[in-house]
Amino acid sequence: MNTTQLINEKLNDEQLRKNLEFGMSLLQGNRKKLLKERYPDWESLREEGRKVKQNTLSRLPELLERFEQKATENGIKVHWASNPNEANEIIYNIAKENNVGTILKGKSMASEEIHLNSYLKHRGIKAIETDLGEIIIQLIDEPPVHIVVPAIHKNRYQIGEIFEKHLKVERFSEPEDLNAVARTHLRKEFKTFKMGISGVNFAIADEGAIWLLENEGNGRMSTTVPDIHVAVCGIEKIVEKFDDAVILDTLLIPSATGQSITCYNNIITSPRKEGDLDGPKEVHVILLDNHRSDILSHKHYAKALSCIRCGTCMNHCPVYDKIGGHAYGATYPGPIGEVISPQLFGMDKYGYILNLCSLCGRCSEVCPVKIPLSEMIRDLRYEKVKEKKEKILGIERVGAKGGEKSAFGIFAWLATTPWAWRALMWTINVFGSLGKPFASIIPGLKQWTSCRAYPQLDASFHSEVKNMEGVIYE
C-alpha cells in the first residue's frame, strides 16, 4: 500500500478519527488546565529548558565522555553504537552470553527506532512489552501510533476485543478490568525473566546515572527485578547535572499527559551493591548515535535534538489528529517525526512525510523547549528538492522531480508575466467551476482531489480592486 492509499484509508476510518479526536482533545485539555492552574510562569520555564538543551548540545562530546567515565566508576557498563545494527548486536550478545531466551521491555522509543523486537525474534529471542499501550499493539502486531500513548488510536471496547481474542479472557471494557487483565498476563513473566530493557529519559553526566519516567510500574519491574538491565539511550538524552534534568522533567510531564509529575521516577546509579535487597547484578547503557552526530553538526537542524519526547506537538497537530501516527510510516510521526525521521533514516525514504504539514505553527508554539518545528519542516522541504546534489546531515537529497520542476517553472513565468497572469485569473474565474466534474481524469488535479476537496475558486480580486480605483475612504 503506497502512502496516498494509506492516508486515504486512515482518513476514511471513522472510528480511528473519533478515537484520535477524543484522545487529542483530552490531552490538550489536561495540559491547558494544568498550566493555567499551576504554572503561572510557564514561558520562563520553557526558556530555561531551551537553554539547558542548547548548552548540553553545544558540549555534547565532552558530556558524553564524562557520563561514560562516571557511569563506569559506578559499575555500569557503557557501550557505544553508531547505528541500529550495532545496538541490536550488543543486546543480542548480552542475551546470548547469559542464556536468555525472553526479555521484558519497559517503554522505549529508542528500541522501536532500532527495530529491536524484530531483530531478536529472527534470532530466537522473544521480547515482551510491559507497558499497557505497548502490550496492546504487540498483540495485534502494530507499531506505536504515538510516542507517549502508543495505543491511543484504540478505544476501551476495541482493547477489550483484543484481549479477548489474543489472551483468551472474558471481554471487558472498563479501564480497571483491562489493567487487571494485563497485570495477570504479565505476572508469570515477571517471576521468571533474567533480562530487562528500558529506554532513558535523562542521562546525568556528572553522576553517571540514568533517570526513567513512567506511570504504570511495569517499567520499574523491568529494571529492578532481573539480573541484567540494558538501557538504550540516544546520545541527545545527556544532561550535565540533576538540576538540568529536573527542569526538563518539569516541562515534559505537563506537556505529555497534563500531569504535574509521573507516578514512578526511577533513578539508577549502579548495579546491585553488597547488602542491597534488589536491583540488577549488571547494568548496561547503550549510547546510540544513528545519525544524531550528523544532525548535531548542522547549526540549524541541531535544535531538533533538544526534543524531550513529550509528544505535545502531535497532540496539537491538525494533521496528526486526522490520520494518526501509522500514516506517516515512520518510527517517529507527527511534527517532530517530520523533522528527525528524514535525518535519522534518510531523506530518500522519509522525505515524503514533510508534506504532512499545514505549516500552521501550533507545534512550535507548544513545544516545551521551543524547537522551531514548523520552520525546520519548511526548510527541510527546501533541502529535499534543492537543485545541487550534495549531502545534508549525512543523508542524500532526493532532488526535485522533473514534473515538479517543470510545474514550478511554468508557475514562476506566469506569476512574473502580468498579461499571462491576468489571462490565467480570467480563465479560472470563468471556467474554474467546470473542472470539478472532470477532476478525477485531469492530470495534476486528479492527484490533488484524491485526498482533498475541490477548491472553491474565485479569481475576481484583481478586477474588484481595479473597479475600486478612485474610491475615497473617510
Short mmCIF file of C-alpha atoms in Angstrom, two decimals:
data_model
loop_
_atom_site.label_atom_id
_atom_site.label_comp_id
_atom_site.label_asym_id
_atom_site.label_seq_id
_atom_site.Cartn_x
_atom_site.Cartn_y
_atom_site.Cartn_z
CA MET A 1 0.00 0.00 0.00
CA ASN A 2 1.50 3.36 -1.02
CA THR A 3 1.47 6.48 1.12
CA THR A 4 -1.56 8.08 -0.53
CA GLN A 5 -3.60 4.90 -0.16
CA LEU A 6 -2.60 4.57 3.49
CA ILE A 7 -3.55 8.18 4.25
CA ASN A 8 -6.87 7.76 2.47
CA GLU A 9 -7.52 4.60 4.48
CA LYS A 10 -6.90 6.44 7.76
CA LEU A 11 -9.00 9.44 6.69
CA ASN A 12 -11.90 7.13 5.89
CA ASP A 13 -11.63 5.22 9.18
CA GLU A 14 -14.36 6.96 11.19
CA GLN A 15 -13.64 5.04 14.39
CA LEU A 16 -9.96 5.91 14.22
CA ARG A 17 -10.75 9.58 13.79
CA LYS A 18 -13.19 9.54 16.70
CA ASN A 19 -10.63 7.85 18.92
CA LEU A 20 -7.91 10.31 17.92
CA GLU A 21 -10.19 13.32 18.34
CA PHE A 22 -11.18 12.16 21.83
CA GLY A 23 -7.60 11.36 22.84
CA MET A 24 -6.03 14.54 21.47
CA SER A 25 -8.77 16.74 22.95
CA LEU A 26 -8.31 15.10 26.35
CA LEU A 27 -4.53 15.60 26.33
CA GLN A 28 -4.84 19.19 25.10
CA GLY A 29 -7.47 19.99 27.76
CA ASN A 30 -5.46 18.41 30.57
CA ARG A 31 -2.37 20.38 29.59
CA LYS A 32 -4.21 23.67 29.24
CA LYS A 33 -5.97 23.29 32.60
CA LEU A 34 -2.81 22.31 34.45
CA LEU A 35 -0.72 25.15 33.03
CA LYS A 36 -3.40 27.68 33.94
CA GLU A 37 -3.76 26.41 37.50
CA ARG A 38 -0.19 25.57 38.48
CA TYR A 39 2.34 27.11 36.08
CA PRO A 40 1.86 30.90 36.01
CA ASP A 41 5.38 31.41 34.58
CA TRP A 42 5.37 28.58 32.04
CA GLU A 43 7.05 30.65 29.32
CA SER A 44 10.04 31.39 31.55
CA LEU A 45 10.31 27.68 32.33
CA ARG A 46 10.26 26.90 28.59
CA GLU A 47 13.12 29.35 28.09
CA GLU A 48 15.09 27.66 30.88
CA GLY A 49 14.51 24.29 29.21
CA ARG A 50 15.65 25.63 25.85
CA LYS A 51 18.85 26.95 27.42
CA VAL A 52 19.54 23.64 29.18
CA LYS A 53 19.24 21.68 25.95
CA GLN A 54 21.22 24.16 23.87
CA ASN A 55 24.02 24.22 26.45
CA THR A 56 24.06 20.44 26.55
CA LEU A 57 24.16 20.04 22.78
CA SER A 58 26.95 22.61 22.44
CA ARG A 59 29.10 20.47 24.76
CA LEU A 60 27.75 17.03 23.91
CA PRO A 61 31.06 15.21 23.17
CA GLU A 62 32.52 16.41 26.48
CA LEU A 63 29.40 15.43 28.46
CA LEU A 64 29.18 12.01 26.82
CA GLU A 65 32.76 11.25 27.83
CA ARG A 66 32.06 12.47 31.36
CA PHE A 67 28.97 10.28 31.58
CA GLU A 68 30.94 7.25 30.42
CA GLN A 69 33.67 7.89 32.98
CA LYS A 70 31.28 8.42 35.92
CA ALA A 71 28.97 5.55 34.96
CA THR A 72 31.93 3.18 34.61
CA GLU A 73 33.18 4.24 38.05
CA ASN A 74 29.70 3.39 39.37
CA GLY A 75 29.90 -0.12 37.92
CA ILE A 76 27.69 0.49 34.87
CA LYS A 77 28.93 -0.96 31.58
CA VAL A 78 28.74 1.67 28.82
CA HIS A 79 28.55 0.66 25.14
CA TRP A 80 28.67 2.85 22.03
CA ALA A 81 26.53 2.10 18.97
CA SER A 82 26.86 4.16 15.81
CA ASN A 83 23.85 2.55 14.12
CA PRO A 84 20.87 0.26 14.87
CA ASN A 85 22.69 -2.91 13.86
CA GLU A 86 25.47 -2.29 16.36
CA ALA A 87 22.97 -1.56 19.14
CA ASN A 88 20.99 -4.72 18.37
CA GLU A 89 24.15 -6.83 18.24
CA ILE A 90 25.21 -5.59 21.68
CA ILE A 91 21.85 -6.54 23.18
CA TYR A 92 21.77 -9.90 21.42
CA ASN A 93 25.29 -10.79 22.56
CA ILE A 94 24.47 -9.91 26.17
CA ALA A 95 21.39 -12.15 25.99
CA LYS A 96 23.27 -14.99 24.29
CA GLU A 97 26.16 -14.91 26.79
CA ASN A 98 23.67 -15.23 29.64
CA ASN A 99 21.42 -17.88 28.02
CA VAL A 100 18.45 -15.51 27.91
CA GLY A 101 15.53 -16.55 25.70
CA THR A 102 12.97 -13.97 26.84
CA ILE A 103 13.48 -10.27 27.52
CA LEU A 104 10.95 -7.99 29.19
CA LYS A 105 10.86 -4.41 27.97
CA GLY A 106 9.82 -1.15 29.51
CA LYS A 107 8.57 1.51 27.11
CA SER A 108 11.37 2.67 24.80
CA MET A 109 11.12 4.60 21.55
CA ALA A 110 14.85 4.07 21.02
CA SER A 111 14.21 0.31 20.85
CA GLU A 112 11.46 0.98 18.30
CA GLU A 113 13.91 3.09 16.30
CA ILE A 114 16.37 0.21 16.01
CA HIS A 115 13.58 -2.38 15.44
CA LEU A 116 14.88 -4.44 18.34
CA ASN A 117 11.89 -6.76 18.71
CA SER A 118 12.10 -7.91 15.10
CA TYR A 119 15.89 -8.33 15.29
CA LEU A 120 15.65 -10.55 18.37
CA LYS A 121 12.69 -12.54 17.04
CA HIS A 122 14.66 -13.59 13.95
CA ARG A 123 17.38 -14.88 16.29
CA GLY A 124 15.11 -16.88 18.55
CA ILE A 125 14.74 -14.42 21.44
CA LYS A 126 11.31 -13.17 22.47
CA ALA A 127 10.90 -9.55 23.56
CA ILE A 128 7.76 -8.97 25.63
CA GLU A 129 6.40 -5.47 26.16
CA THR A 130 5.25 -4.49 29.66
CA ASP A 131 3.75 -1.02 29.09
CA LEU A 132 -0.04 -1.40 28.74
CA GLY A 133 -0.20 0.50 25.45
CA GLU A 134 2.76 -1.44 24.07
CA ILE A 135 1.16 -4.76 25.12
CA ILE A 136 -1.98 -3.87 23.16
CA ILE A 137 -0.17 -3.07 19.93
CA GLN A 138 2.23 -6.01 20.28
CA LEU A 139 -0.74 -8.38 20.48
CA ILE A 140 -2.04 -7.09 17.14
CA ASP A 141 1.45 -6.70 15.62
CA GLU A 142 1.32 -2.93 15.14
CA PRO A 143 3.95 -0.26 15.81
CA PRO A 144 3.17 2.59 18.26
CA VAL A 145 0.86 5.23 16.88
CA HIS A 146 2.18 7.89 19.28
CA ILE A 147 5.50 8.28 21.11
CA VAL A 148 3.85 8.64 24.55
CA VAL A 149 0.49 6.86 24.27
CA PRO A 150 1.19 4.07 21.75
CA ALA A 151 -2.38 2.73 21.60
CA ILE A 152 -4.32 5.99 21.71
CA HIS A 153 -5.97 5.02 18.40
CA LYS A 154 -7.89 2.21 20.15
CA ASN A 155 -10.82 2.79 22.49
CA ARG A 156 -11.59 0.61 25.53
CA TYR A 157 -14.10 -1.55 23.67
CA GLN A 158 -11.57 -2.34 20.94
CA ILE A 159 -8.95 -3.13 23.59
CA GLY A 160 -11.41 -5.48 25.29
CA GLU A 161 -11.86 -7.31 21.99
CA ILE A 162 -8.08 -7.55 21.51
CA PHE A 163 -7.59 -9.05 24.98
CA GLU A 164 -10.48 -11.47 24.47
CA LYS A 165 -9.05 -12.70 21.17
CA HIS A 166 -5.34 -12.89 22.00
CA LEU A 167 -5.28 -13.54 25.75
CA LYS A 168 -8.36 -15.81 25.79
CA VAL A 169 -10.11 -13.93 28.59
CA GLU A 170 -13.61 -12.62 29.15
CA ARG A 171 -14.32 -9.40 27.26
CA PHE A 172 -14.08 -6.30 29.44
CA SER A 173 -14.38 -2.61 28.64
CA GLU A 174 -13.75 -0.83 31.95
CA PRO A 175 -10.19 0.51 32.33
CA GLU A 176 -9.75 -1.10 35.75
CA ASP A 177 -10.67 -4.51 34.36
CA LEU A 178 -8.42 -4.10 31.33
CA ASN A 179 -5.49 -3.18 33.56
CA ALA A 180 -6.18 -6.24 35.71
CA VAL A 181 -6.08 -8.49 32.64
CA ALA A 182 -2.72 -7.05 31.58
CA ARG A 183 -1.36 -7.36 35.12
CA THR A 184 -2.36 -11.01 35.35
CA HIS A 185 -0.91 -11.69 31.90
CA LEU A 186 2.46 -10.24 32.88
CA ARG A 187 2.75 -11.62 36.40
CA LYS A 188 4.02 -15.02 35.31
CA GLU A 189 6.62 -13.37 33.10
CA PHE A 190 7.98 -11.20 35.90
CA LYS A 191 8.61 -14.29 38.04
CA THR A 192 11.00 -15.99 35.63
CA PHE A 193 12.82 -13.50 33.38
CA LYS A 194 16.52 -12.67 33.74
CA MET A 195 16.94 -9.63 31.47
CA GLY A 196 15.08 -6.34 31.11
CA ILE A 197 15.37 -3.49 28.64
CA SER A 198 14.37 0.15 29.03
CA GLY A 199 14.83 3.48 27.39
CA VAL A 200 16.31 6.55 29.10
CA ASN A 201 14.64 9.91 29.69
CA PHE A 202 17.71 11.67 31.05
CA ALA A 203 21.34 10.57 31.45
CA ILE A 204 23.17 12.74 34.00
CA ALA A 205 26.81 13.26 33.08
CA ASP A 206 28.04 14.50 36.47
CA GLU A 207 26.62 11.46 38.26
CA GLY A 208 26.86 8.70 35.67
CA ALA A 209 23.18 7.97 36.39
CA ILE A 210 20.07 7.44 34.27
CA TRP A 211 16.57 8.71 35.06
CA LEU A 212 13.47 6.84 33.84
CA LEU A 213 9.86 8.11 33.92
CA GLU A 214 6.67 6.04 33.74
CA ASN A 215 3.12 5.83 35.04
CA GLU A 216 2.47 2.12 35.46
CA GLY A 217 5.27 0.49 37.45
CA ASN A 218 5.92 -2.27 34.93
CA GLY A 219 8.95 -0.39 33.67
CA ARG A 220 10.40 -0.40 37.17
CA MET A 221 9.87 -4.16 37.31
CA SER A 222 11.89 -4.45 34.10
CA THR A 223 14.81 -2.56 35.61
CA THR A 224 14.95 -3.81 39.23
CA VAL A 225 13.81 -7.46 39.23
CA PRO A 226 16.09 -9.01 36.54
CA ASP A 227 19.74 -9.88 36.93
CA ILE A 228 20.57 -7.82 33.83
CA HIS A 229 19.24 -4.38 32.88
CA VAL A 230 20.06 -2.85 29.49
CA ALA A 231 19.09 0.79 28.81
CA VAL A 232 19.09 2.13 25.24
CA CYS A 233 19.90 5.84 25.28
CA GLY A 234 20.04 8.26 22.37
CA ILE A 235 23.13 10.42 22.84
CA GLU A 236 20.96 13.57 22.91
CA LYS A 237 19.42 12.43 26.23
CA ILE A 238 22.57 13.51 28.10
CA VAL A 239 22.30 16.48 30.51
CA GLU A 240 25.07 17.88 32.67
CA LYS A 241 23.54 17.70 36.15
CA PHE A 242 20.43 16.72 38.09
CA ASP A 243 19.21 20.33 38.22
CA ASP A 244 19.08 20.34 34.41
CA ALA A 245 17.11 17.09 34.37
CA VAL A 246 14.65 18.50 36.94
CA ILE A 247 13.88 21.47 34.68
CA LEU A 248 13.28 19.20 31.69
CA ASP A 249 11.19 16.77 33.76
CA THR A 250 9.04 19.68 34.96
CA LEU A 251 8.42 20.60 31.32
CA LEU A 252 7.99 17.06 29.99
CA ILE A 253 5.20 15.66 32.16
CA PRO A 254 2.65 18.52 31.87
CA SER A 255 3.32 18.64 28.12
CA ALA A 256 2.95 14.89 27.64
CA THR A 257 -0.08 13.95 29.74
CA GLY A 258 -1.27 17.04 31.58
CA GLN A 259 0.06 15.77 34.92
CA SER A 260 2.43 17.66 37.18
CA ILE A 261 4.50 14.54 37.90
CA THR A 262 4.66 10.90 36.81
CA CYS A 263 3.78 8.09 39.21
CA TYR A 264 7.22 6.49 39.01
CA ASN A 265 10.59 8.22 38.86
CA ASN A 266 13.37 5.64 38.72
CA ILE A 267 16.95 6.89 39.08
CA ILE A 268 19.61 4.22 38.53
CA THR A 269 23.16 4.93 39.65
CA SER A 270 24.75 1.47 39.69
CA PRO A 271 24.17 -2.28 39.69
CA ARG A 272 23.15 -4.01 42.94
CA LYS A 273 25.69 -3.42 45.69
CA GLU A 274 26.57 -5.72 48.53
CA GLY A 275 23.76 -5.60 51.07
CA ASP A 276 21.13 -4.35 48.59
CA LEU A 277 17.90 -6.35 48.62
CA ASP A 278 17.07 -5.85 44.96
CA GLY A 279 18.34 -4.43 41.71
CA PRO A 280 20.16 -5.99 38.74
CA LYS A 281 23.60 -7.52 39.06
CA GLU A 282 24.57 -5.92 35.74
CA VAL A 283 23.54 -2.56 34.27
CA HIS A 284 24.40 -1.76 30.66
CA VAL A 285 23.82 1.59 28.93
CA ILE A 286 23.98 1.69 25.12
CA LEU A 287 24.70 5.19 23.79
CA LEU A 288 23.05 5.28 20.36
CA ASP A 289 24.15 7.71 17.66
CA ASN A 290 22.32 6.71 14.43
CA HIS A 291 22.96 9.99 12.55
CA ARG A 292 22.49 12.18 15.63
CA SER A 293 26.09 13.35 15.24
CA ASP A 294 25.29 14.36 11.65
CA ILE A 295 22.31 16.38 12.85
CA LEU A 296 24.42 17.95 15.59
CA SER A 297 26.95 19.17 13.03
CA HIS A 298 24.33 21.44 11.43
CA LYS A 299 23.71 24.61 13.47
CA HIS A 300 20.08 24.96 12.41
CA TYR A 301 18.85 21.36 12.47
CA ALA A 302 20.75 20.52 15.67
CA LYS A 303 17.87 22.19 17.55
CA ALA A 304 15.78 19.10 16.77
CA LEU A 305 17.97 17.14 19.20
CA SER A 306 16.51 19.26 22.01
CA CYS A 307 13.36 17.10 21.83
CA ILE A 308 12.42 15.54 25.19
CA ARG A 309 9.85 13.18 23.60
CA CYS A 310 6.76 14.65 25.27
CA GLY A 311 4.58 14.26 22.16
CA THR A 312 2.71 17.53 22.67
CA CYS A 313 3.48 18.61 19.09
CA MET A 314 1.45 15.59 17.95
CA ASN A 315 -1.33 16.31 20.42
CA HIS A 316 -1.84 19.76 18.88
CA CYS A 317 -1.22 18.90 15.21
CA PRO A 318 -4.30 19.27 12.94
CA VAL A 319 -2.86 16.72 10.51
CA TYR A 320 -1.84 14.08 13.04
CA ASP A 321 -5.26 14.03 14.70
CA LYS A 322 -6.89 13.26 11.35
CA ILE A 323 -4.65 10.40 10.19
CA GLY A 324 -2.76 9.11 13.26
CA GLY A 325 0.85 8.05 13.52
CA HIS A 326 0.75 4.96 11.31
CA ALA A 327 0.01 7.05 8.21
CA TYR A 328 3.49 8.59 8.49
CA GLY A 329 5.11 5.18 8.04
CA ALA A 330 7.96 6.17 10.38
CA THR A 331 9.00 5.34 13.93
CA TYR A 332 8.60 8.99 14.89
CA PRO A 333 5.40 10.53 13.48
CA GLY A 334 3.87 13.98 13.80
CA PRO A 335 5.79 17.28 13.60
CA ILE A 336 8.90 16.05 15.44
CA GLY A 337 8.89 12.96 13.24
CA GLU A 338 8.81 15.10 10.12
CA VAL A 339 11.96 16.86 11.31
CA ILE A 340 14.01 13.93 12.61
CA SER A 341 12.84 10.92 10.56
CA PRO A 342 14.30 12.12 7.21
CA GLN A 343 17.55 12.90 9.03
CA LEU A 344 17.78 9.66 11.02
CA PHE A 345 16.58 7.25 8.34
CA GLY A 346 17.15 9.04 5.03
CA MET A 347 15.53 11.83 3.05
CA ASP A 348 15.06 9.41 0.17
CA LYS A 349 12.97 7.10 2.38
CA TYR A 350 11.10 9.57 4.56
CA GLY A 351 11.20 12.90 2.75
CA TYR A 352 7.54 12.42 1.78
CA ILE A 353 6.32 12.94 5.36
CA LEU A 354 7.42 16.58 5.15
CA ASN A 355 4.27 17.12 3.08
CA LEU A 356 2.05 16.04 6.01
CA CYS A 357 2.10 19.53 7.48
CA SER A 358 -0.05 22.63 7.06
CA LEU A 359 2.69 24.92 8.49
CA CYS A 360 0.12 26.29 10.96
CA GLY A 361 2.84 26.67 13.59
CA ARG A 362 0.99 25.08 16.53
CA CYS A 363 3.83 22.62 17.15
CA SER A 364 6.35 25.42 17.57
CA GLU A 365 4.01 27.29 19.90
CA VAL A 366 3.54 24.37 22.30
CA CYS A 367 6.98 22.74 22.22
CA PRO A 368 8.23 22.92 25.83
CA VAL A 369 11.85 23.50 24.76
CA LYS A 370 10.99 25.91 21.95
CA ILE A 371 12.10 23.84 18.95
CA PRO A 372 11.06 25.81 15.81
CA LEU A 373 9.45 22.72 14.29
CA SER A 374 7.32 24.36 11.59
CA GLU A 375 10.29 26.45 10.45
CA MET A 376 12.50 23.38 10.19
CA ILE A 377 9.82 21.41 8.32
CA ARG A 378 9.67 24.22 5.76
CA ASP A 379 13.46 24.35 5.49
CA LEU A 380 13.75 20.58 5.08
CA ARG A 381 11.21 20.74 2.25
CA TYR A 382 13.62 23.11 0.53
CA GLU A 383 16.56 20.81 1.24
CA LYS A 384 14.64 17.87 -0.21
CA VAL A 385 14.24 19.42 -3.66
CA LYS A 386 17.33 21.61 -3.79
CA GLU A 387 19.00 21.52 -7.18
CA LYS A 388 22.56 20.84 -6.11
CA LYS A 389 23.18 17.14 -5.47
CA GLU A 390 25.13 17.04 -2.24
CA LYS A 391 24.81 15.57 1.20
CA ILE A 392 22.98 17.24 4.06
CA LEU A 393 23.34 15.85 7.57
CA GLY A 394 24.99 12.78 6.08
CA ILE A 395 21.90 11.89 4.04
CA GLU A 396 21.46 12.15 0.27
CA ARG A 397 18.94 14.62 -1.07
CA VAL A 398 16.04 13.41 -3.15
CA GLY A 399 16.13 16.28 -5.62
CA ALA A 400 13.17 17.76 -7.45
CA LYS A 401 11.22 15.51 -9.79
CA GLY A 402 11.10 16.52 -13.42
CA GLY A 403 7.37 17.18 -13.32
CA GLU A 404 7.64 19.31 -10.16
CA LYS A 405 10.49 21.31 -11.66
CA SER A 406 8.55 21.99 -14.87
CA ALA A 407 5.36 22.88 -12.98
CA PHE A 408 7.09 25.40 -10.72
CA GLY A 409 8.98 26.82 -13.69
CA ILE A 410 5.69 27.46 -15.52
CA PHE A 411 4.14 28.95 -12.37
CA ALA A 412 7.13 31.28 -11.92
CA TRP A 413 6.77 32.50 -15.52
CA LEU A 414 3.03 33.08 -15.12
CA ALA A 415 3.45 34.87 -11.79
CA THR A 416 6.07 37.25 -13.25
CA THR A 417 4.35 37.94 -16.58
CA PRO A 418 1.45 40.39 -15.97
CA TRP A 419 -0.59 39.72 -19.14
CA ALA A 420 -0.26 35.93 -18.72
CA TRP A 421 -1.25 36.11 -15.03
CA ARG A 422 -4.33 38.21 -15.82
CA ALA A 423 -5.32 35.77 -18.55
CA LEU A 424 -4.92 32.85 -16.13
CA MET A 425 -7.06 34.56 -13.47
CA TRP A 426 -9.78 35.35 -16.03
CA THR A 427 -9.79 31.73 -17.21
CA ILE A 428 -10.03 30.38 -13.64
CA ASN A 429 -12.83 32.81 -12.76
CA VAL A 430 -14.90 31.89 -15.82
CA PHE A 431 -14.19 28.19 -16.29
CA GLY A 432 -12.79 27.04 -12.91
CA SER A 433 -16.01 25.50 -11.66
CA LEU A 434 -16.20 23.29 -14.76
CA GLY A 435 -13.15 21.38 -13.57
CA LYS A 436 -14.99 19.82 -10.64
CA PRO A 437 -16.92 17.11 -12.54
CA PHE A 438 -13.77 16.19 -14.50
CA ALA A 439 -11.26 16.44 -11.66
CA SER A 440 -10.82 12.66 -11.47
CA ILE A 441 -9.40 12.49 -15.01
CA ILE A 442 -7.43 15.76 -15.32
CA PRO A 443 -3.67 15.20 -14.67
CA GLY A 444 -2.47 17.07 -11.60
CA LEU A 445 -5.99 17.85 -10.46
CA LYS A 446 -6.61 14.11 -10.14
CA GLN A 447 -3.80 13.74 -7.60
CA TRP A 448 -4.88 16.87 -5.74
CA THR A 449 -8.51 15.83 -5.31
CA SER A 450 -7.63 12.23 -4.42
CA CYS A 451 -7.25 13.39 -0.81
CA ARG A 452 -8.68 16.93 -0.86
CA ALA A 453 -11.99 18.59 -1.60
CA TYR A 454 -12.19 20.50 -4.90
CA PRO A 455 -11.35 24.14 -4.05
CA GLN A 456 -13.83 26.99 -4.23
CA LEU A 457 -12.27 29.11 -6.98
CA ASP A 458 -12.61 32.87 -7.05
CA ALA A 459 -10.10 34.89 -9.06
CA SER A 460 -12.08 38.13 -9.18
CA PHE A 461 -9.94 40.02 -6.67
CA HIS A 462 -7.87 41.80 -9.36
CA SER A 463 -10.95 43.11 -11.18
CA GLU A 464 -12.57 44.15 -7.89
CA VAL A 465 -9.52 46.20 -6.96
CA LYS A 466 -9.49 47.75 -10.43
CA ASN A 467 -13.14 48.76 -10.05
CA MET A 468 -12.31 50.37 -6.71
CA GLU A 469 -9.95 52.92 -8.31
CA GLY A 470 -10.96 56.43 -7.36
CA VAL A 471 -12.95 55.34 -4.30
CA ILE A 472 -12.22 57.65 -1.38
CA TYR A 473 -12.40 56.31 2.22
CA GLU A 474 -13.14 58.66 5.09
#
